[in-house]
């Protein structure tokens, strides 16, 4: 009985919060392999070989990063939704985002350090798998 009550409560909260959450975020689409590759080439050219600047350029243009908020954990989780660990992934991204925001002065260093933090575990494995899939599409 308690499980049913909890499920109903969660459903009601989702119905209430869902529209607010959707209205609060602009429409965002998963990036295509072609768009990602095009943006990556552009960022390589404009970053003058600096990895932190290249990463920040890439994630910013993909809509995954802002200098004000850092990484958008929801959008990153959407990319890896097939792994069915959305909440855990969002916690890792938000933890690394917050930790590195306090430690870093410049946005590019913040983006790079948070990326290194978040990809040190399972997310890193998923990201390498995602990159292989994107390269196979070429």
GROMACS .gro file of N, CA and C in nm, residues 2-108:
model
  321
    2UNK      N    1   0.193   0.124   0.084
    2UNK     CA    2   0.282   0.240   0.089
    2UNK      C    3   0.348   0.264  -0.047
    3UNK      N    4   0.385   0.156  -0.116
    3UNK     CA    5   0.447   0.168  -0.247
    3UNK      C    6   0.353   0.236  -0.345
    4UNK      N    7   0.226   0.201  -0.342
    4UNK     CA    8   0.126   0.262  -0.429
    4UNK      C    9   0.111   0.410  -0.396
    5UNK      N   10   0.107   0.444  -0.268
    5UNK     CA   11   0.096   0.584  -0.228
    5UNK      C   12   0.216   0.664  -0.276
    6UNK      N   13   0.335   0.607  -0.259
    6UNK     CA   14   0.456   0.674  -0.303
    6UNK      C   15   0.456   0.692  -0.455
    7UNK      N   16   0.414   0.590  -0.526
    7UNK     CA   17   0.407   0.600  -0.672
    7UNK      C   18   0.309   0.708  -0.716
    8UNK      N   19   0.194   0.715  -0.651
    8UNK     CA   20   0.095   0.818  -0.684
    8UNK      C   21   0.148   0.957  -0.652
    9UNK      N   22   0.218   0.971  -0.540
    9UNK     CA   23   0.277   1.100  -0.504
    9UNK      C   24   0.379   1.143  -0.608
   10UNK      N   25   0.465   1.050  -0.648
   10UNK     CA   26   0.566   1.080  -0.750
   10UNK      C   27   0.500   1.120  -0.882
   11UNK      N   28   0.397   1.047  -0.920
   11UNK     CA   29   0.326   1.078  -1.044
   11UNK      C   30   0.265   1.218  -1.038
   12UNK      N   31   0.203   1.251  -0.926
   12UNK     CA   32   0.143   1.385  -0.910
   12UNK      C   33   0.249   1.494  -0.916
   13UNK      N   34   0.362   1.472  -0.850
   13UNK     CA   35   0.469   1.570  -0.853
   13UNK      C   36   0.523   1.588  -0.995
   14UNK      N   37   0.538   1.478  -1.066
   14UNK     CA   38   0.585   1.486  -1.205
   14UNK      C   39   0.487   1.564  -1.292
   15UNK      N   40   0.359   1.540  -1.271
   15UNK     CA   41   0.258   1.612  -1.349
   15UNK      C   42   0.258   1.761  -1.318
   16UNK      N   43   0.288   1.795  -1.193
   16UNK     CA   44   0.293   1.936  -1.155
   16UNK      C   45   0.422   2.004  -1.198
   17UNK      N   46   0.533   1.936  -1.176
   17UNK     CA   47   0.663   1.996  -1.201
   17UNK      C   48   0.703   1.987  -1.348
   18UNK      N   49   0.663   1.881  -1.416
   18UNK     CA   50   0.702   1.859  -1.555
   18UNK      C   51   0.679   1.979  -1.646
   19UNK      N   52   0.557   2.034  -1.650
   19UNK     CA   53   0.533   2.150  -1.736
   19UNK      C   54   0.617   2.272  -1.695
   20UNK      N   55   0.638   2.290  -1.566
   20UNK     CA   56   0.721   2.402  -1.521
   20UNK      C   57   0.864   2.384  -1.566
   21UNK      N   58   0.914   2.262  -1.553
   21UNK     CA   59   1.050   2.230  -1.594
   21UNK      C   60   1.066   2.251  -1.744
   22UNK      N   61   0.971   2.204  -1.821
   22UNK     CA   62   0.977   2.218  -1.966
   22UNK      C   63   0.968   2.364  -2.009
   23UNK      N   64   0.885   2.442  -1.940
   23UNK     CA   65   0.869   2.583  -1.975
   23UNK      C   66   0.993   2.664  -1.939
   24UNK      N   67   1.068   2.616  -1.841
   24UNK     CA   68   1.185   2.688  -1.793
   24UNK      C   69   1.306   2.670  -1.883
   25UNK      N   70   1.310   2.565  -1.964
   25UNK     CA   71   1.426   2.538  -2.046
   25UNK      C   72   1.392   2.556  -2.193
   26UNK      N   73   1.482   2.619  -2.268
   26UNK     CA   74   1.457   2.634  -2.411
   26UNK      C   75   1.463   2.497  -2.479
   27UNK      N   76   1.401   2.489  -2.596
   27UNK     CA   77   1.400   2.364  -2.671
   27UNK      C   78   1.543   2.330  -2.711
   28UNK      N   79   1.581   2.210  -2.684
   28UNK     CA   80   1.716   2.162  -2.716
   28UNK      C   81   1.705   2.025  -2.778
   29UNK      N   82   1.780   2.001  -2.881
   29UNK     CA   83   1.780   1.873  -2.950
   29UNK      C   84   1.916   1.806  -2.931
   30UNK      N   85   1.914   1.674  -2.931
   30UNK     CA   86   2.040   1.600  -2.929
   30UNK      C   87   2.120   1.638  -3.053
   31UNK      N   88   2.249   1.663  -3.038
   31UNK     CA   89   2.330   1.699  -3.155
   31UNK      C   90   2.349   1.579  -3.247
   32UNK      N   91   2.348   1.604  -3.376
   32UNK     CA   92   2.375   1.497  -3.472
   32UNK      C   93   2.525   1.475  -3.479
   33UNK      N   94   2.564   1.362  -3.533
   33UNK     CA   95   2.707   1.332  -3.549
   33UNK      C   96   2.773   1.435  -3.640
   34UNK      N   97   2.704   1.472  -3.747
   34UNK     CA   98   2.760   1.569  -3.841
   34UNK      C   99   2.777   1.706  -3.775
   35UNK      N  100   2.678   1.749  -3.699
   35UNK     CA  101   2.688   1.878  -3.631
   35UNK      C  102   2.801   1.877  -3.529
   36UNK      N  103   2.813   1.768  -3.456
   36UNK     CA  104   2.919   1.757  -3.356
   36UNK      C  105   3.056   1.764  -3.422
   37UNK      N  106   3.074   1.693  -3.531
   37UNK     CA  107   3.203   1.694  -3.601
   37UNK      C  108   3.234   1.831  -3.659
   38UNK      N  109   3.134   1.897  -3.714
   38UNK     CA  110   3.154   2.031  -3.771
   38UNK      C  111   3.195   2.129  -3.661
   39UNK      N  112   3.125   2.124  -3.549
   39UNK     CA  113   3.156   2.214  -3.438
   39UNK      C  114   3.294   2.182  -3.382
   40UNK      N  115   3.328   2.054  -3.372
   40UNK     CA  116   3.458   2.016  -3.320
   40UNK      C  117   3.571   2.070  -3.407
   41UNK      N  118   3.556   2.059  -3.539
   41UNK     CA  119   3.659   2.113  -3.630
   41UNK      C  120   3.672   2.264  -3.614
   42UNK      N  121   3.559   2.332  -3.603
   42UNK     CA  122   3.560   2.478  -3.586
   42UNK      C  123   3.629   2.516  -3.455
   43UNK      N  124   3.600   2.444  -3.349
   43UNK     CA  125   3.660   2.475  -3.219
   43UNK      C  126   3.809   2.444  -3.217
   44UNK      N  127   3.851   2.340  -3.290
   44UNK     CA  128   3.994   2.309  -3.298
   44UNK      C  129   4.069   2.425  -3.362
   45UNK      N  130   4.012   2.481  -3.467
   45UNK     CA  131   4.076   2.592  -3.537
   45UNK      C  132   4.084   2.717  -3.450
   46UNK      N  133   3.977   2.745  -3.377
   46UNK     CA  134   3.970   2.871  -3.301
   46UNK      C  135   4.038   2.865  -3.164
   47UNK      N  136   4.075   2.747  -3.118
   47UNK     CA  137   4.128   2.736  -2.981
   47UNK      C  138   4.280   2.745  -2.974
   48UNK      N  139   4.347   2.753  -3.086
   48UNK     CA  140   4.492   2.765  -3.090
   48UNK      C  141   4.561   2.653  -3.011
   49UNK      N  142   4.507   2.533  -3.020
   49UNK     CA  143   4.570   2.418  -2.956
   49UNK      C  144   4.553   2.406  -2.806
   50UNK      N  145   4.478   2.495  -2.745
   50UNK     CA  146   4.457   2.487  -2.600
   50UNK      C  147   4.335   2.400  -2.573
   51UNK      N  148   4.359   2.287  -2.505
   51UNK     CA  149   4.254   2.187  -2.483
   51UNK      C  150   4.135   2.243  -2.405
   52UNK      N  151   4.161   2.322  -2.302
   52UNK     CA  152   4.052   2.376  -2.221
   52UNK      C  153   3.963   2.467  -2.305
   53UNK      N  154   4.024   2.552  -2.387
   53UNK     CA  155   3.945   2.642  -2.473
   53UNK      C  156   3.868   2.564  -2.579
   54UNK      N  157   3.931   2.459  -2.633
   54UNK     CA  158   3.864   2.377  -2.734
   54UNK      C  159   3.743   2.305  -2.674
   55UNK      N  160   3.759   2.248  -2.556
   55UNK     CA  161   3.648   2.178  -2.491
   55UNK      C  162   3.534   2.275  -2.460
   56UNK      N  163   3.568   2.390  -2.402
   56UNK     CA  164   3.464   2.488  -2.368
   56UNK      C  165   3.389   2.532  -2.494
   57UNK      N  166   3.460   2.558  -2.601
   57UNK     CA  167   3.397   2.597  -2.728
   57UNK      C  168   3.300   2.488  -2.774
   58UNK      N  169   3.345   2.364  -2.771
   58UNK     CA  170   3.262   2.252  -2.818
   58UNK      C  171   3.136   2.237  -2.735
   59UNK      N  172   3.150   2.229  -2.603
   59UNK     CA  173   3.032   2.205  -2.520
   59UNK      C  174   2.938   2.326  -2.518
   60UNK      N  175   2.995   2.445  -2.533
   60UNK     CA  176   2.911   2.564  -2.539
   60UNK      C  177   2.827   2.565  -2.667
   61UNK      N  178   2.891   2.535  -2.779
   61UNK     CA  179   2.818   2.535  -2.906
   61UNK      C  180   2.719   2.419  -2.918
   62UNK      N  181   2.744   2.311  -2.844
   62UNK     CA  182   2.649   2.200  -2.843
   62UNK      C  183   2.533   2.225  -2.747
   63UNK      N  184   2.539   2.335  -2.674
   63UNK     CA  185   2.432   2.369  -2.580
   63UNK      C  186   2.442   2.295  -2.448
   64UNK      N  187   2.561   2.245  -2.416
   64UNK     CA  188   2.580   2.170  -2.292
   64UNK      C  189   2.646   2.252  -2.182
   65UNK      N  190   2.686   2.376  -2.212
   65UNK     CA  191   2.763   2.457  -2.119
   65UNK      C  192   2.725   2.604  -2.132
   66UNK      N  193   2.721   2.675  -2.019
   66UNK     CA  194   2.718   2.821  -2.018
   66UNK      C  195   2.820   2.866  -1.914
   67UNK      N  196   2.878   2.982  -1.936
   67UNK     CA  197   2.977   3.034  -1.840
   67UNK      C  198   2.914   3.070  -1.707
   68UNK      N  199   2.785   3.091  -1.704
   68UNK     CA  200   2.717   3.126  -1.580
   68UNK      C  201   2.683   3.003  -1.496
   69UNK      N  202   2.635   2.897  -1.560
   69UNK     CA  203   2.587   2.778  -1.488
   69UNK      C  204   2.678   2.658  -1.500
   70UNK      N  205   2.769   2.659  -1.595
   70UNK     CA  206   2.852   2.541  -1.617
   70UNK      C  207   2.778   2.440  -1.702
   71UNK      N  208   2.803   2.312  -1.677
   71UNK     CA  209   2.740   2.206  -1.756
   71UNK      C  210   2.592   2.194  -1.723
   72UNK      N  211   2.514   2.164  -1.826
   72UNK     CA  212   2.371   2.139  -1.809
   72UNK      C  213   2.355   1.988  -1.791
   73UNK      N  214   2.341   1.948  -1.666
   73UNK     CA  215   2.337   1.805  -1.633
   73UNK      C  216   2.220   1.733  -1.700
   74UNK      N  217   2.107   1.800  -1.712
   74UNK     CA  218   1.989   1.737  -1.775
   74UNK      C  219   2.016   1.703  -1.921
   75UNK      N  220   2.079   1.795  -1.990
   75UNK     CA  221   2.108   1.771  -2.132
   75UNK      C  222   2.211   1.660  -2.150
   76UNK      N  223   2.310   1.659  -2.066
   76UNK     CA  224   2.410   1.553  -2.074
   76UNK      C  225   2.345   1.419  -2.044
   77UNK      N  226   2.259   1.416  -1.945
   77UNK     CA  227   2.187   1.292  -1.911
   77UNK      C  228   2.099   1.247  -2.027
   78UNK      N  229   2.043   1.342  -2.102
   78UNK     CA  230   1.958   1.307  -2.216
   78UNK      C  231   2.040   1.235  -2.324
   79UNK      N  232   2.164   1.275  -2.342
   79UNK     CA  233   2.250   1.210  -2.441
   79UNK      C  234   2.273   1.064  -2.405
   80UNK      N  235   2.287   1.037  -2.276
   80UNK     CA  236   2.318   0.902  -2.230
   80UNK      C  237   2.198   0.833  -2.167
   81UNK      N  238   2.079   0.871  -2.207
   81UNK     CA  239   1.955   0.816  -2.148
   81UNK      C  240   1.943   0.665  -2.165
   82UNK      N  241   2.001   0.611  -2.269
   82UNK     CA  242   1.991   0.466  -2.294
   82UNK      C  243   2.054   0.384  -2.181
   83UNK      N  244   2.143   0.445  -2.105
   83UNK     CA  245   2.209   0.373  -1.995
   83UNK      C  246   2.121   0.365  -1.871
   84UNK      N  247   2.010   0.436  -1.872
   84UNK     CA  248   1.910   0.432  -1.764
   84UNK      C  249   1.968   0.461  -1.626
   85UNK      N  250   2.059   0.556  -1.620
   85UNK     CA  251   2.115   0.599  -1.492
   85UNK      C  252   2.115   0.752  -1.486
   86UNK      N  253   2.005   0.809  -1.529
   86UNK     CA  254   1.994   0.954  -1.542
   86UNK      C  255   2.024   1.027  -1.412
   87UNK      N  256   1.962   0.984  -1.302
   87UNK     CA  257   1.980   1.055  -1.175
   87UNK      C  258   2.125   1.049  -1.129
   88UNK      N  259   2.186   0.931  -1.140
   88UNK     CA  260   2.325   0.916  -1.097
   88UNK      C  261   2.417   1.002  -1.182
   89UNK      N  262   2.393   1.003  -1.312
   89UNK     CA  263   2.474   1.083  -1.403
   89UNK      C  264   2.461   1.231  -1.371
   90UNK      N  265   2.339   1.276  -1.348
   90UNK     CA  266   2.318   1.417  -1.316
   90UNK      C  267   2.388   1.454  -1.185
   91UNK      N  268   2.385   1.365  -1.087
   91UNK     CA  269   2.455   1.392  -0.961
   91UNK      C  270   2.605   1.407  -0.982
   92UNK      N  271   2.664   1.321  -1.063
   92UNK     CA  272   2.808   1.329  -1.090
   92UNK      C  273   2.841   1.459  -1.160
   93UNK      N  274   2.766   1.492  -1.264
   93UNK     CA  275   2.792   1.615  -1.340
   93UNK      C  276   2.775   1.737  -1.250
   94UNK      N  277   2.669   1.742  -1.172
   94UNK     CA  278   2.645   1.856  -1.084
   94UNK      C  279   2.752   1.867  -0.975
   95UNK      N  280   2.794   1.752  -0.920
   95UNK     CA  281   2.899   1.753  -0.818
   95UNK      C  282   3.028   1.811  -0.876
   96UNK      N  283   3.071   1.758  -0.990
   96UNK     CA  284   3.195   1.805  -1.052
   96UNK      C  285   3.184   1.951  -1.095
   97UNK      N  286   3.069   1.988  -1.146
   97UNK     CA  287   3.044   2.126  -1.187
   97UNK      C  288   3.061   2.221  -1.068
   98UNK      N  289   2.996   2.189  -0.957
   98UNK     CA  290   3.002   2.274  -0.838
   98UNK      C  291   3.140   2.276  -0.777
   99UNK      N  292   3.203   2.160  -0.769
   99UNK     CA  293   3.337   2.152  -0.709
   99UNK      C  294   3.437   2.236  -0.788
  100UNK      N  295   3.437   2.222  -0.918
  100UNK     CA  296   3.535   2.293  -1.000
  100UNK      C  297   3.501   2.441  -1.014
  101UNK      N  298   3.376   2.477  -1.003
  101UNK     CA  299   3.338   2.619  -1.008
  101UNK      C  300   3.405   2.694  -0.893
  102UNK      N  301   3.409   2.631  -0.778
  102UNK     CA  302   3.472   2.694  -0.662
  102UNK      C  303   3.623   2.703  -0.676
  103UNK      N  304   3.683   2.610  -0.748
  103UNK     CA  305   3.829   2.603  -0.756
  103UNK      C  306   3.887   2.680  -0.874
  104UNK      N  307   3.812   2.697  -0.979
  104UNK     CA  308   3.866   2.756  -1.102
  104UNK      C  309   3.823   2.902  -1.119
  105UNK      N  310   3.912   2.980  -1.179
  105UNK     CA  311   3.884   3.121  -1.203
  105UNK      C  312   3.820   3.144  -1.340
  106UNK      N  313   3.877   3.083  -1.442
  106UNK     CA  314   3.833   3.110  -1.579
  106UNK      C  315   3.739   3.001  -1.628
  107UNK      N  316   3.640   3.038  -1.710
  107UNK     CA  317   3.542   2.939  -1.759
  107UNK      C  318   3.603   2.820  -1.832
  108UNK      N  319   3.705   2.843  -1.914
  108UNK     CA  320   3.765   2.732  -1.989
  108UNK      C  321   3.829   2.631  -1.895
   0.00000   0.00000   0.00000
